[in-house]
Structure formats: structure tokens, C-alpha cells
XYZ file of C-alpha atoms in Angstrom:
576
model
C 33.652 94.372 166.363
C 35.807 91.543 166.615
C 33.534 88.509 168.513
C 36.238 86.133 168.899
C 36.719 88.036 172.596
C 32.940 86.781 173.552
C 32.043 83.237 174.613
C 29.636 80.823 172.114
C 26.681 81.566 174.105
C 27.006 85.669 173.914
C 27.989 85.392 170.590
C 24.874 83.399 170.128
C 22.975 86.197 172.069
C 24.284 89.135 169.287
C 23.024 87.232 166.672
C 19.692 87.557 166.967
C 20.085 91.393 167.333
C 22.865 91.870 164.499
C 20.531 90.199 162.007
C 18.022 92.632 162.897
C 19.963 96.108 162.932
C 21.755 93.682 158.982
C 18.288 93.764 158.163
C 16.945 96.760 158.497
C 20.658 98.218 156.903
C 19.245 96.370 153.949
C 16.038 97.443 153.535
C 17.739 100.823 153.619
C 20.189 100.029 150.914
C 17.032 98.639 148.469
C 14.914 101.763 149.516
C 17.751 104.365 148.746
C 17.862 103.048 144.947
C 14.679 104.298 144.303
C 15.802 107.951 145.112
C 17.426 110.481 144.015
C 21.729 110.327 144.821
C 22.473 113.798 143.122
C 21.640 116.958 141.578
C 23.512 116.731 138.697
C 22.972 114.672 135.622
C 26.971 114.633 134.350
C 27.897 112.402 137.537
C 28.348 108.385 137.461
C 25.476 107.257 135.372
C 23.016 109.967 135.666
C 21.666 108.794 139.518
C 19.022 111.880 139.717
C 15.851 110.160 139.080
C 13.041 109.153 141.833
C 12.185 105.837 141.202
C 13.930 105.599 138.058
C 17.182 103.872 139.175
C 20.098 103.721 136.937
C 22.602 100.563 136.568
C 24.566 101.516 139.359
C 21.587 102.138 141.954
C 20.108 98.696 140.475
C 23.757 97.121 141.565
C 23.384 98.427 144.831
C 20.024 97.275 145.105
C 20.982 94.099 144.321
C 23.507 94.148 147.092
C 21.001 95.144 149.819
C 19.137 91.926 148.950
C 21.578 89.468 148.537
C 22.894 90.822 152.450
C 19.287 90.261 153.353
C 18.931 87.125 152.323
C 22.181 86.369 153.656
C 21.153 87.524 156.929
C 18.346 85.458 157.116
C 19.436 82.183 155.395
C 22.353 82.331 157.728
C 20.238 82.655 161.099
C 18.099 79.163 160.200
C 18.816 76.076 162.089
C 18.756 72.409 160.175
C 20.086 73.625 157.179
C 20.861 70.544 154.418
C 23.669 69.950 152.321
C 24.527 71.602 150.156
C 22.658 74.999 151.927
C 24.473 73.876 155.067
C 28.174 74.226 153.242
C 27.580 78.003 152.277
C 29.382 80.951 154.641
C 26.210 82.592 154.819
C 27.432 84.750 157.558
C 31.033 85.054 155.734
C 28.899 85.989 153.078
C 26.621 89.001 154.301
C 29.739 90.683 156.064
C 31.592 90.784 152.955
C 28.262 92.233 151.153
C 27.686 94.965 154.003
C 31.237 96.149 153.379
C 31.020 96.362 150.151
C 27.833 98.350 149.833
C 29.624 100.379 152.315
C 32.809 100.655 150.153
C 30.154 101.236 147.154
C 27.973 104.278 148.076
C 31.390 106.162 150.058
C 33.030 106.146 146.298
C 29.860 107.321 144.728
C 29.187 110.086 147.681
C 33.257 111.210 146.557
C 32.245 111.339 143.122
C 29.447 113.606 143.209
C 31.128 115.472 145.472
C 34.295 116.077 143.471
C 32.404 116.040 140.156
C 29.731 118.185 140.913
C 31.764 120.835 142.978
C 30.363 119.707 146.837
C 29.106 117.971 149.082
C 25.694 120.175 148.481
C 25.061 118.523 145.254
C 24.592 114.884 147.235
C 20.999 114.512 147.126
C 19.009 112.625 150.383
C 18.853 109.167 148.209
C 22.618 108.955 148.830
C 22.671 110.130 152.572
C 20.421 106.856 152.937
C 21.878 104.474 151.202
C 24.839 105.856 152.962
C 23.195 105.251 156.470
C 21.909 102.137 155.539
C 25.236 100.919 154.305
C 26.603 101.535 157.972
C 23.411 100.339 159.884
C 24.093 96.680 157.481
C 28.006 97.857 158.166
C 27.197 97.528 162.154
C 24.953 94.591 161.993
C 27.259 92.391 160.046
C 30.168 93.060 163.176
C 27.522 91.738 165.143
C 26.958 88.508 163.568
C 29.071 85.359 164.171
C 31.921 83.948 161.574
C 29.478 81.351 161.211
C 30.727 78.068 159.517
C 33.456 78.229 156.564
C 31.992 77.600 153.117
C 33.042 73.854 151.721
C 30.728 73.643 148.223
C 33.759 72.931 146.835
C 33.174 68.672 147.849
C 29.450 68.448 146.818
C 28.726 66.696 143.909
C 27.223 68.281 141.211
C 26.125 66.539 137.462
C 28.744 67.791 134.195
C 25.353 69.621 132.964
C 25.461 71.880 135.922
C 28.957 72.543 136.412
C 28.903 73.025 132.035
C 26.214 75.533 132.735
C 27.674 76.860 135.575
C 30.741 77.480 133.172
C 28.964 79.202 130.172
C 26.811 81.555 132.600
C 30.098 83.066 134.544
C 31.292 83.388 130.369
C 28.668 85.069 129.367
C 28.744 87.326 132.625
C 32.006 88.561 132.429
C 31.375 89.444 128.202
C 28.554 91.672 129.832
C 30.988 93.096 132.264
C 33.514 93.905 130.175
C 31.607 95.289 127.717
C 29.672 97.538 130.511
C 33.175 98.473 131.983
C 34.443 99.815 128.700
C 31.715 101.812 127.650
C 31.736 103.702 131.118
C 33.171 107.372 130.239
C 32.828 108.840 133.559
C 36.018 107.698 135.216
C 33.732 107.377 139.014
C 31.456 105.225 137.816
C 33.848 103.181 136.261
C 35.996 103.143 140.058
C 32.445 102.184 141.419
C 31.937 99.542 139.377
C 35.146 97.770 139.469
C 35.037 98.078 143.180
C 31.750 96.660 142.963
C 33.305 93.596 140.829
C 35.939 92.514 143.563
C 33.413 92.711 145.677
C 30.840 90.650 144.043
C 33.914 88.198 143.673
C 34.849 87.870 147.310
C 31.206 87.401 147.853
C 31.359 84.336 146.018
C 34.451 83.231 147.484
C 32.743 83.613 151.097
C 30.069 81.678 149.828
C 32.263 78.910 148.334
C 30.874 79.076 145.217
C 34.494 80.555 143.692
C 36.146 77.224 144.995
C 32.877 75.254 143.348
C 33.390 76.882 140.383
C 37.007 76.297 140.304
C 36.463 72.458 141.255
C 33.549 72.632 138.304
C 36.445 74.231 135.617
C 39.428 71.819 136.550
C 36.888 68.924 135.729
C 35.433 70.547 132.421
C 38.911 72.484 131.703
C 38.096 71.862 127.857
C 35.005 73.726 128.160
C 36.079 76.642 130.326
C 39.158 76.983 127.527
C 36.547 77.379 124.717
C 34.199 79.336 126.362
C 36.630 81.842 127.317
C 37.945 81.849 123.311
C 34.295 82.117 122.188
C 33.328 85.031 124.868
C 36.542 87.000 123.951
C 36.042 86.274 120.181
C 32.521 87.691 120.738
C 33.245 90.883 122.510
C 33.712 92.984 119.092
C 30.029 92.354 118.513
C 28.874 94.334 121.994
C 30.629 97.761 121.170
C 28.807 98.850 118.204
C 31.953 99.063 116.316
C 33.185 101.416 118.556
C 36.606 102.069 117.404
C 37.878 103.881 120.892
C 36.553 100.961 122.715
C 38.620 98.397 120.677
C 41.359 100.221 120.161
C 41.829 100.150 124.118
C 41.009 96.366 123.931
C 43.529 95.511 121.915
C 46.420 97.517 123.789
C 45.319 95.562 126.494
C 46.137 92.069 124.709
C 49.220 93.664 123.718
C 49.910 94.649 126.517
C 48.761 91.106 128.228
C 50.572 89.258 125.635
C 53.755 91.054 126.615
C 53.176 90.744 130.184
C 52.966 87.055 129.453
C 56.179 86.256 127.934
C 58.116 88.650 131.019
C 55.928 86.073 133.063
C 58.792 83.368 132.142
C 61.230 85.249 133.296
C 60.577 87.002 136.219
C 57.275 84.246 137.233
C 58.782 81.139 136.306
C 62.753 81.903 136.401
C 62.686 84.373 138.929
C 64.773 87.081 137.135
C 64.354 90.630 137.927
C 64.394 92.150 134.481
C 63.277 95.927 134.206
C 64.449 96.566 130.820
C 61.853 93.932 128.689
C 59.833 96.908 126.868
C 63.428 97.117 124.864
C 62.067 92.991 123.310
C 58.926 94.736 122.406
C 60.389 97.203 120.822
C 62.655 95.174 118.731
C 59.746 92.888 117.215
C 58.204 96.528 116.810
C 61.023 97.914 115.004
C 61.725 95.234 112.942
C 58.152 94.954 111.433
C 58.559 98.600 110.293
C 61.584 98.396 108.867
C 60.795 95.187 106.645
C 57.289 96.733 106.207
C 55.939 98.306 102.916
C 55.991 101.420 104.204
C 57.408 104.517 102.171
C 59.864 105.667 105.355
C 60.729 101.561 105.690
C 64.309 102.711 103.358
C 66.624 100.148 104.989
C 66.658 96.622 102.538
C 63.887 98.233 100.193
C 64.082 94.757 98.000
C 62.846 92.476 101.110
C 59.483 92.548 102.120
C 58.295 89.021 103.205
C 55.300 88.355 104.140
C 53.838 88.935 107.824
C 54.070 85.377 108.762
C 58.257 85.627 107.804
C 58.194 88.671 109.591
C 56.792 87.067 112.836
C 59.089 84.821 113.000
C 61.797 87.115 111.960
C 61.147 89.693 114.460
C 60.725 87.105 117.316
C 64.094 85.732 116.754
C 65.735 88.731 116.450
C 64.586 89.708 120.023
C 65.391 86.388 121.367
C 69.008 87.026 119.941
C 68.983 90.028 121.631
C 67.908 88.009 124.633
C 71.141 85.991 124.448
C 73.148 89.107 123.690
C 71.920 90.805 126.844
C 72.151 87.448 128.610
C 75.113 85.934 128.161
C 77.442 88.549 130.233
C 75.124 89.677 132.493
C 73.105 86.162 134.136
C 76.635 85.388 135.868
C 74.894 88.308 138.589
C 71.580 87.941 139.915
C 69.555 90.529 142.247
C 69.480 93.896 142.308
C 72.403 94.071 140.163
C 70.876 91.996 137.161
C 68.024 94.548 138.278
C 70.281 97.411 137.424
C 71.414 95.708 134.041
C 68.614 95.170 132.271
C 67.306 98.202 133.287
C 70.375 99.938 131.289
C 69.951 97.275 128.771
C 66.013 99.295 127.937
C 67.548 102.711 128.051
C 70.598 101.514 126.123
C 67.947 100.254 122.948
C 65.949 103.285 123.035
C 68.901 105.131 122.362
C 70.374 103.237 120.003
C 66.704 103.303 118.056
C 67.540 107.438 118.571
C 71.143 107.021 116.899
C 70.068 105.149 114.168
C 69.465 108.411 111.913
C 71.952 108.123 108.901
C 73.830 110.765 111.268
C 74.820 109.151 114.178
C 74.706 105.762 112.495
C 73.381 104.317 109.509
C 69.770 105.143 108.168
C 68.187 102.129 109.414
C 64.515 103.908 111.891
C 64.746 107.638 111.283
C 65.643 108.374 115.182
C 63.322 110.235 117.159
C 60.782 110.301 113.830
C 60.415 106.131 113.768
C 58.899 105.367 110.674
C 55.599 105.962 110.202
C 52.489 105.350 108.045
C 53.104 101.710 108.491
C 50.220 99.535 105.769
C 47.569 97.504 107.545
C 48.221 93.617 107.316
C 46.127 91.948 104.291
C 45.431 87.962 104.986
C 43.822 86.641 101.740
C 42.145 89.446 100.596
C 40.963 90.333 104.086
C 42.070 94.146 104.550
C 42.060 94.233 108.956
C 42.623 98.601 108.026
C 39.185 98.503 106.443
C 35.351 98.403 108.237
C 33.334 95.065 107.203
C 30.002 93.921 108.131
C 29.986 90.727 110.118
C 26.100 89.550 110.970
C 24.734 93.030 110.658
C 27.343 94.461 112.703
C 30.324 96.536 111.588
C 33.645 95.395 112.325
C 36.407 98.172 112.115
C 40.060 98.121 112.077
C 40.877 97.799 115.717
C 38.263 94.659 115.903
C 40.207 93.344 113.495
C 43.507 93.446 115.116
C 41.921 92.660 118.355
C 41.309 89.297 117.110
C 44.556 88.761 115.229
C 45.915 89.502 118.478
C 44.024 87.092 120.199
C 45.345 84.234 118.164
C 48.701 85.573 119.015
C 47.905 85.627 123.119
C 46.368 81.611 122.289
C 49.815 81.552 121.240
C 51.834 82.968 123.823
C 49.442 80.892 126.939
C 50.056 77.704 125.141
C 53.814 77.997 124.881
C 53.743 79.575 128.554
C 51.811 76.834 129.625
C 53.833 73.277 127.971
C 56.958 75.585 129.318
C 55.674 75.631 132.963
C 54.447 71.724 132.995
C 57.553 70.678 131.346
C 61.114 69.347 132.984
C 62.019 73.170 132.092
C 59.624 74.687 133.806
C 60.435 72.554 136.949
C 64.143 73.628 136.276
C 62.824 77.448 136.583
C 61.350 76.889 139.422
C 63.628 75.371 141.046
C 65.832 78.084 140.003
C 63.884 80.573 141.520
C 63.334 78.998 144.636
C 67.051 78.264 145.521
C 69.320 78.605 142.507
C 72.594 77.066 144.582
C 70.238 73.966 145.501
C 69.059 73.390 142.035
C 72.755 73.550 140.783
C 73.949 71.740 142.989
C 70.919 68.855 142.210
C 72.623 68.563 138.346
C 70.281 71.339 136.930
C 71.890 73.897 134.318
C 71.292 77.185 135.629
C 72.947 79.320 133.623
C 71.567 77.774 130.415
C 68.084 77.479 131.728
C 68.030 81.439 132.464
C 69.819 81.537 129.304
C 66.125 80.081 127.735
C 63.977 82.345 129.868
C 65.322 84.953 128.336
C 65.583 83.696 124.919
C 62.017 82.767 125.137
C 60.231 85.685 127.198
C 62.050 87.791 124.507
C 60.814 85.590 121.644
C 57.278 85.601 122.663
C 57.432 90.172 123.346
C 59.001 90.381 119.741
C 55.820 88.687 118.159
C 53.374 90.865 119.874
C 55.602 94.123 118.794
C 55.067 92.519 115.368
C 51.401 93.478 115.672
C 51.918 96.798 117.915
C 53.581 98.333 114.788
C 50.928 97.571 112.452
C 48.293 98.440 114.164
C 49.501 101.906 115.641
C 50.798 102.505 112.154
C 54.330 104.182 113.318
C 57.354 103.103 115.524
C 58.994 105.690 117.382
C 61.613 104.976 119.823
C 59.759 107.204 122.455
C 57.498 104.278 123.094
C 59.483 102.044 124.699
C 61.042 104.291 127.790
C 61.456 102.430 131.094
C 58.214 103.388 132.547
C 56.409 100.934 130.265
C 58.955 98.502 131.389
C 57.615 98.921 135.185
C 54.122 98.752 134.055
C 54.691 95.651 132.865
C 56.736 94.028 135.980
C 54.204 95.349 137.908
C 51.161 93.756 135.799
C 52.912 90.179 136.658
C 53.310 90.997 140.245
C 50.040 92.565 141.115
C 47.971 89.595 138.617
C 50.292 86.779 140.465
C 53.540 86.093 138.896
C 54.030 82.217 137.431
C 49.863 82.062 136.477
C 48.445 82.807 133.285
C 44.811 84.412 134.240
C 46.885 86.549 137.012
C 48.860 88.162 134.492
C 46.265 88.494 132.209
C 44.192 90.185 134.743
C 46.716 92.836 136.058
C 47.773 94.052 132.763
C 44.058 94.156 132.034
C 43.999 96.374 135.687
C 46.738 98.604 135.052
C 46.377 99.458 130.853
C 42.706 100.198 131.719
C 43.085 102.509 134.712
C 44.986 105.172 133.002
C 42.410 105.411 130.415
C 39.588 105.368 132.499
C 41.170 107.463 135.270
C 41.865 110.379 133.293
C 40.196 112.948 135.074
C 42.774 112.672 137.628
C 45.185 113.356 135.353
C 49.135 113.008 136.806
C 47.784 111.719 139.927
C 46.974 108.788 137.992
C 50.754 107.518 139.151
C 49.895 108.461 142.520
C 46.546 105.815 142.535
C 49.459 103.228 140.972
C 51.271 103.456 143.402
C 49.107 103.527 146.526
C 47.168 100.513 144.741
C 50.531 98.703 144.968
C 51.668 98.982 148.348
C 47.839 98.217 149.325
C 48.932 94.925 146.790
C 51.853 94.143 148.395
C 50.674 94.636 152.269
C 47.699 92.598 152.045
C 48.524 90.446 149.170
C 51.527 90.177 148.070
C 51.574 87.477 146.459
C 48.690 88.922 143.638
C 45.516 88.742 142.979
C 45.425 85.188 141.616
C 48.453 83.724 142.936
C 49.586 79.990 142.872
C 49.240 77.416 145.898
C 52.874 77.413 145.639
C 53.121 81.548 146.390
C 50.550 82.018 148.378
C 52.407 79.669 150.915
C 55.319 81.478 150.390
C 54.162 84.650 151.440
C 52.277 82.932 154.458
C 54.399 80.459 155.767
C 53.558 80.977 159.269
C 49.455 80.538 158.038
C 48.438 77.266 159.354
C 44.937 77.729 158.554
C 45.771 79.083 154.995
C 48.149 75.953 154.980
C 45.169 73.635 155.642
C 42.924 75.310 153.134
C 45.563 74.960 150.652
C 46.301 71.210 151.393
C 42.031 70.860 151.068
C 42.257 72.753 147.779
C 44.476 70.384 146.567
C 42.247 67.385 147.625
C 39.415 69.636 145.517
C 38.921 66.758 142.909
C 38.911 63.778 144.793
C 35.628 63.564 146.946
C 35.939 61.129 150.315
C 32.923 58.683 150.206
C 31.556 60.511 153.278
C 31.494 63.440 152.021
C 29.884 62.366 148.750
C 26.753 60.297 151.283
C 26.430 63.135 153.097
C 26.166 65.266 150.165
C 23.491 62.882 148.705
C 21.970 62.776 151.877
């Protein structure tokens, strides 16, 4: 129901009734978790009990009383700062449509799991009605006023603790996330985490928060380190768990140097896997492995190696560069796309037949050793405060030195007079040649450099997957990994780390779809690129780019980027 068509004063008269019909939606939604959703144990995370709710039914509960309070709260006259700057309205429509959103998905999944819609028990037909009832009385209510928490002042000890509480509830996320087998529950639940985000962001607690980090960025940078550093102590030493952990900081790392090039530079490049790859083949072959036949005498240590394999990728950068920079579009598209396919065959041909001896072709080389720092073995199991540690934990963390690596370099790059040059580039390359700035030998960098940085993480790919085959590195992994920096918000650091988290984790959690897992790809992109293209955490500068006619977005934008500099009113009103 869109309002907007009614005056003030019969909005004013639907809000009385709206909060009732919200109200009674969510007592529905907190009654339903107490029941029974299915018949069938082997469905999300076993929802069959009366009064025994499981995670996800306490989730939903938890959503039915946040909306209530919501409602309520939001209907109160003489509200103070700072309860008078929160979208409590904003807020409870958000939360309505996600509960809605919520108990649909789980409805599918017994359905489809269970073989029916006759193995939905009357729990879920509830919280299904309720869900709409809450649906219908959010329409009702009106926009109410937009959230500004983002210019109250708040002590460093609050905003600190602010900080380590969001840190320590994303570690409990992610570890929940990856230990959910049942590939519904796990669409559920991540459904249920963009909504719980957007909630925030209607409440204005997302632009607090972000307000509370930019002034504390020290403290949000170790936290984060700590958290992530910490997360090998929540799986048990679950080896599956890890080893999908740390393809995703491959994967991220990766992601993260294409990031220059295509974020930053604003080159199309569809061929970058072939970078990975070459750090990748280059730590087999000077490995200590028996199939590593090529220069048997030199075997340097990993360190050399790094920064062996990194160069040769970035030399392969110029190689590929060079000629083909001098066209731009879909035709430097089309190039480096060839470039990939033209390195995986060349890995093929290298098989003392076709060429000389150098990978084995399509058999790679195999049985790769696990690194050794010191004494420390990262192939074997150790005991770290009474919990074991196995191989993939190990690697996970080597890795995440490497990604501290990779987001520092990223970041001096971007904040640099290079990174304004790539920018510039990307926004009008004739304008920014024509201002005195290099062009050619600034793309000439990006790709040196995105290059450099996928060569080190292919250093680590091949040690911890313990073979190299050329079949790795086709062009689909190539569009997994443009896509990651599009759909995460291409020029940022946390976007990109959060869509290749997105898109390495859905195809092992969506496996019960099997090849249709493309298919949910794909749709999940075009839904991306209709209603935000310009990613899930996308710069001020994007977002405006993609929204230029936006005036309002425009004005939030210009406020965001007043976030750290309070006006004395608002700060006596705050105080007030």
C-alpha cells in the first residue's frame, strides 16, 4: 500500500489501525515458534518440536518482537534524542518483510525436502499468516521520520564496544553459517542476515556504526584481524569447514588484486584466473615435489618463491599488456579473455611432447609438500589451547597474512596520486590524458600489480591443494571472480571481500540443487544489477553514478560525508 497517495491527516488515521493488525502479525510470528513447522526431522534444523524451538524458529521469534516493539516505539509521541532519530517505522516494515521473506523460504524447503506441501506442519501455516497479517500492517503504517543516529554523540567506550560486539557477532555468524549442512537452512539464514542488516540500516544504527568505525578505524582493523584469526577455534577442527574457509580467502585475495584493475582502472579483464594460475604453477614447479622435474637443483625457499611467482605473473601482466591496452571495451574484453584460454593451453602443451617437460599437461604435478616455517609443519594437526588445529587452519591463517597483504597494498594504491590516476582513468580516460596523466603506463601498473598480487595467492593455492592441474583455471573461474568485484562493489575492499565470500560459499552450500546452482547465479545477478548495480557495498563515488538523477540519495550522500563533523546544534540538541 503505497500512503504517499493519502493526505497527513488519513495517513495519521491508518496508523492507529496498522499498528494494531503489525501487532497482532507479531504476536503470531512469536507464537508460531513454539510449534511444530514440519513433519520431518531431515529439514532446516530439525523444526518438529512443540515448544522446543530450534535456532531458526528462535530467529524468527526474535523478529516478531523486534517488529513489535517497533510498532509500538514508533506510535509514541515526545520521543527524545537520540530515541527520536531512529526510523522506527522504516524499521518494523523492513522486519515484517523479512519475516515474510523468512518463513516463505522455509515453507519451500520443507516442501521440496520433504516431498510436499503435506509435510508443512500448522506451526508454519501460522507463522506464515502472521508474517502477512505484520506484512499488511506495516503497508499501513506511515514512512515515519528518516533515521539520523549517525550525528549523536556517543563516548569512544561506547562506540569501542559497539565495535567489538558487531566482531564478535559476525565470528558467531560465520561460524553458524558454515556448519549449516542443509543447503535451506543455510538460504534461510543468509536471507535472514541481509535482513537483520537493512534493519539496522532503517534504524540508523548501520550509519552510527559506520560514523563509530571511521573514528576508532584502528580498532575496527584489529578487531576484524583478531575475530578472523579466532575463527579456527569455533569449528572443532573441522577440516571440511576450513578447507572451504580458506578457498574463500583465496578466492577473496584474488578477487582483490582484479579489484585494481577492473575497480580502480576500470579494465574489463576476463582472463585474470590465467595470473592465478601462473603463481600456482610456478610454486609446483620450483616445489620439492617428486613430479616438480623442471630445474631439479633450485628449490628456494617459500618466501623466494613468493616473490618469484608474483613477478613472474606481473611479467606476464606486461606481456599481455603491452599490445593489447592500445584497445579498451569490449575488445580488451575479448583479449584477455583469449589471453586465459591461451595459458591453460599452453599449461596443456607443456608435456615434453608438445613442448618441453616443464607441468606434465593435463596431469599438473601433483603431491605437492606442505610448507614448513621453523619447524612448524602447516600439513600436520597441533593442539593450540586444547583445541586441535589441522592443516587447512593452518593455511587459513597463512593466508590471512597474505589477504593483510594484498588490502594494504590495495589500499596505499587507491589513496595514492596512482590511485587518483586510475580513477580518473576510469571515469574519462581522454579527459585524464588530456589533464597530463599517463594512461597507458598507469594501466600498464594495474595490470602489473593486480597480476602481482593473484600470483602470490596461487603461491599458496598450490600448496595447500597439493597438485596443479591446468583444468583449474578455465574461464568460468575467471567470471566468478569479475563477478565477486561487481556484485561486493568494485573499487572497495569489504565489497569484494564480501561477494567472493557470497559466491565461493553458495556453490558449496547449494549443492542440492545441483547444475541449477548457475541458474541461482545468474538470477542473483540480474536481481544485483536491477536494483543495485552498483554492489552491495559500493562507494559514495558509484553509488552516485548509478543514481545520478537521485536527489534524495544525492543529499544523503552529501550528509554521509558530513558524518564526522557534528554542527553545534545538533550536538545541544543531542545533549539535550
Amino acid at each position: 500500500m503505497n500512503l504517499s497517495i493519502f493526505s497527513a491527516e488519513q495517513q495519521e488515521r491508518l496508523q492507529r489501525p496498522g499498528r494494531v493488525i503489525a501487532l497482532v502479525g507479531a504476536l503470531l510470528i512469536v507464537a508460531s515458534a513454539w510449534l511444530p513447522w514440519a513433519y520431518g526431522a531431515g529439514v532446516l534444523d530439525n523444526v518438529t518440536y512443540l515448544f522446543g524451538p530450534s535456532p531458526l524458529q528462535f530467529a524468527f521469534l526474535a523478529l516478531g518482537a523486534l517488529l513489535a516493539v517497533f510498532a509500538v516505539v514508533g506510535g509514541l509521541g515526545g520521543l527524545k534524542p537520540p530515541l527520536s532519530r531512529v526510523g522506527w517505522f522504516r524499521a518494523a516494515k523492513t522486519t515484517a518483510t523479512t519475516a515474510l521473506l523468512f518463513i516463505v523460504l522455509c515453507v519451500v524447503a520443507i516442501a521440496m525436502t520433504l516431498g510436499g506441501l503435506l509435510n508443512v506442519h500448522y506451526g508454519a501455516w501460522v507463522a506464515l499468516v502472521g508474517a502477512i497479517v505484520a506484512w499488511v500492517g506495516t503497508r499501513m503504517l506511515p514512512p515515519g521520520r528518516e533515521a539520523t543516529l549517525e550525528r549523536v554523540n556517543s563516548p569512544s567506550w561506547v562506540q569501542i564496544l559497539a565495535i567489538v560486539l558487531v566482531m564478535g557477532v559476525t565470528l558467531f555468524a560465520a561460524a553458524y553459517v558454515l556448519s549449516l549442512h542443509d543447503s535451506g537452512a543455510f538460504i534461510v539464514t543468509i536471507v535472514l542476515v541481509f535482513g537483520v542488516v537493512l534493519v539496522l540500516r532503517q534504524l540508523g544504527l548501520a550509519n552510527w556504526f559506520r560514523a563509530a568505525a571511521h573514528h576508532n578505524r584502528k580498532v575496527l582493523i584489529l578487531s576484524a584481524f583478531l575475530v578472523a584469526f579466532a575463527f579456527p577455534f569455533t569449528q572443532d577442527g573441522s577440516d571440511a569447514n576450513m578447507s572451504i574457509a580458506t578457498q574463500v580467502l583465496i578466492f577473496a585475495g584474488t578477487a582483490l588484486g582484479l579489484n585494481i584493475v577492473v575497480g580502480l582502472a576500470g579494465l574489463l579483464d576476463l582472463g585474470y584466473i590465467a595470473f592465478l594460475g601462473a603463481g600456482a604453477f610456478t610454486a609446483a614447479v620450483l616445489s620439492k615435489s617428486a613430479f616438480a622435474t623442471f630445474l631439479p637443483g633450485f628449490k628456494p625457499p617459500f618466501l623466494v618463491v613468493v616473490l618469484i611467482s608474483g613477478t613472474i605473473a606481473a611479467i606476464l601482466g606486461l606481456i599481455i599488456g603491452s599490445p593489447t591496452l592500445r584497445v579498451s571495451g569490449d575488445y580488451l574484453a575479448i583479449v584477455t579473455l583469449a589471453f586465459g584460454e591461451i595459458f591453460r593451453l599452453g599449461m596443456l602443451n607443456l608435456d615434453g611432447s608438445d613442448g618441453p617437460d616443464i607441468t606434465h599437461g593435463s596431469n599438473g604435478i601433483p603431491n605437492i609438500p606442505d610448507l614448513n616455517f621453523f619447524g612448524f609443519d602447516l600439513g600436520d594437526s597441533h593442539n593450540i589451547l586444547g583445541v586441535d588445529i589441522g592443516r587447512f587452519s593452518n593455511y587459513y591463517w597463512l593466508m590471512l597474512l597474505v589477504i593483510g597483504l594484498i588490502i594494504l597494498v590495495f589500499s596505499n594504491l587507491n589513496n595514492s596520486r596512482i590511485g587518483r590516476g586510475w580513477v580518473a582513468i576510469r571515469e574519462d580516460e581522454k579527459a585524464a590524458e588530456a589533464m597530463g596523466v599517463n594512461t597507458f603506463g598507469l594501466k600498464l601498473l594495474a595490470f602489473a600489480g593486480g597480476a602481482f598480487l593473484a600470483g602470490i595467492a596461487g603461491t599458496v593455492k598450490a600448496h595447500m591443494d597439493i597438485s596443479v592441474t591446468p583444468d583449474q583455471y578455465i574461464f568460468l573461474e575467471s567470471a566468478f571472480l569479475l563477478a565477486a568485484v561487481v556484485l561486493g562493489g568494485m573499487g572497495t575492499v569489504l565489497g569484494v571481500l564480501v561477494g567472493a565470500t557470497i559466491l565461493k560459499l553458495l556453490p558449496e552450500k547449494l549443492r542440492i540443487i545441483n547444475e541449477a546452482r548457475l541458474l541461482v547465479f545468474g538470477l542473483l545477478l540480474v536481481v544485483m544489477m536491477r536494483f543495485r548495480p552498483e554492489g552491495l557495498i559500493a562507494s559514495d563515488r558509484r553509488t552516485l553514478e548509478f543514481h545520478e538523477d537521485d536527489e534524495e540519495l544525492a543529499r544523503e550522500i552529501e550528509q554521509d560525508l558530513d558524518l564526522y563533523h557534528l554542527a553545534p546544534t545538533d550536538a545541544k540538541e543531542d545533549r539535550a
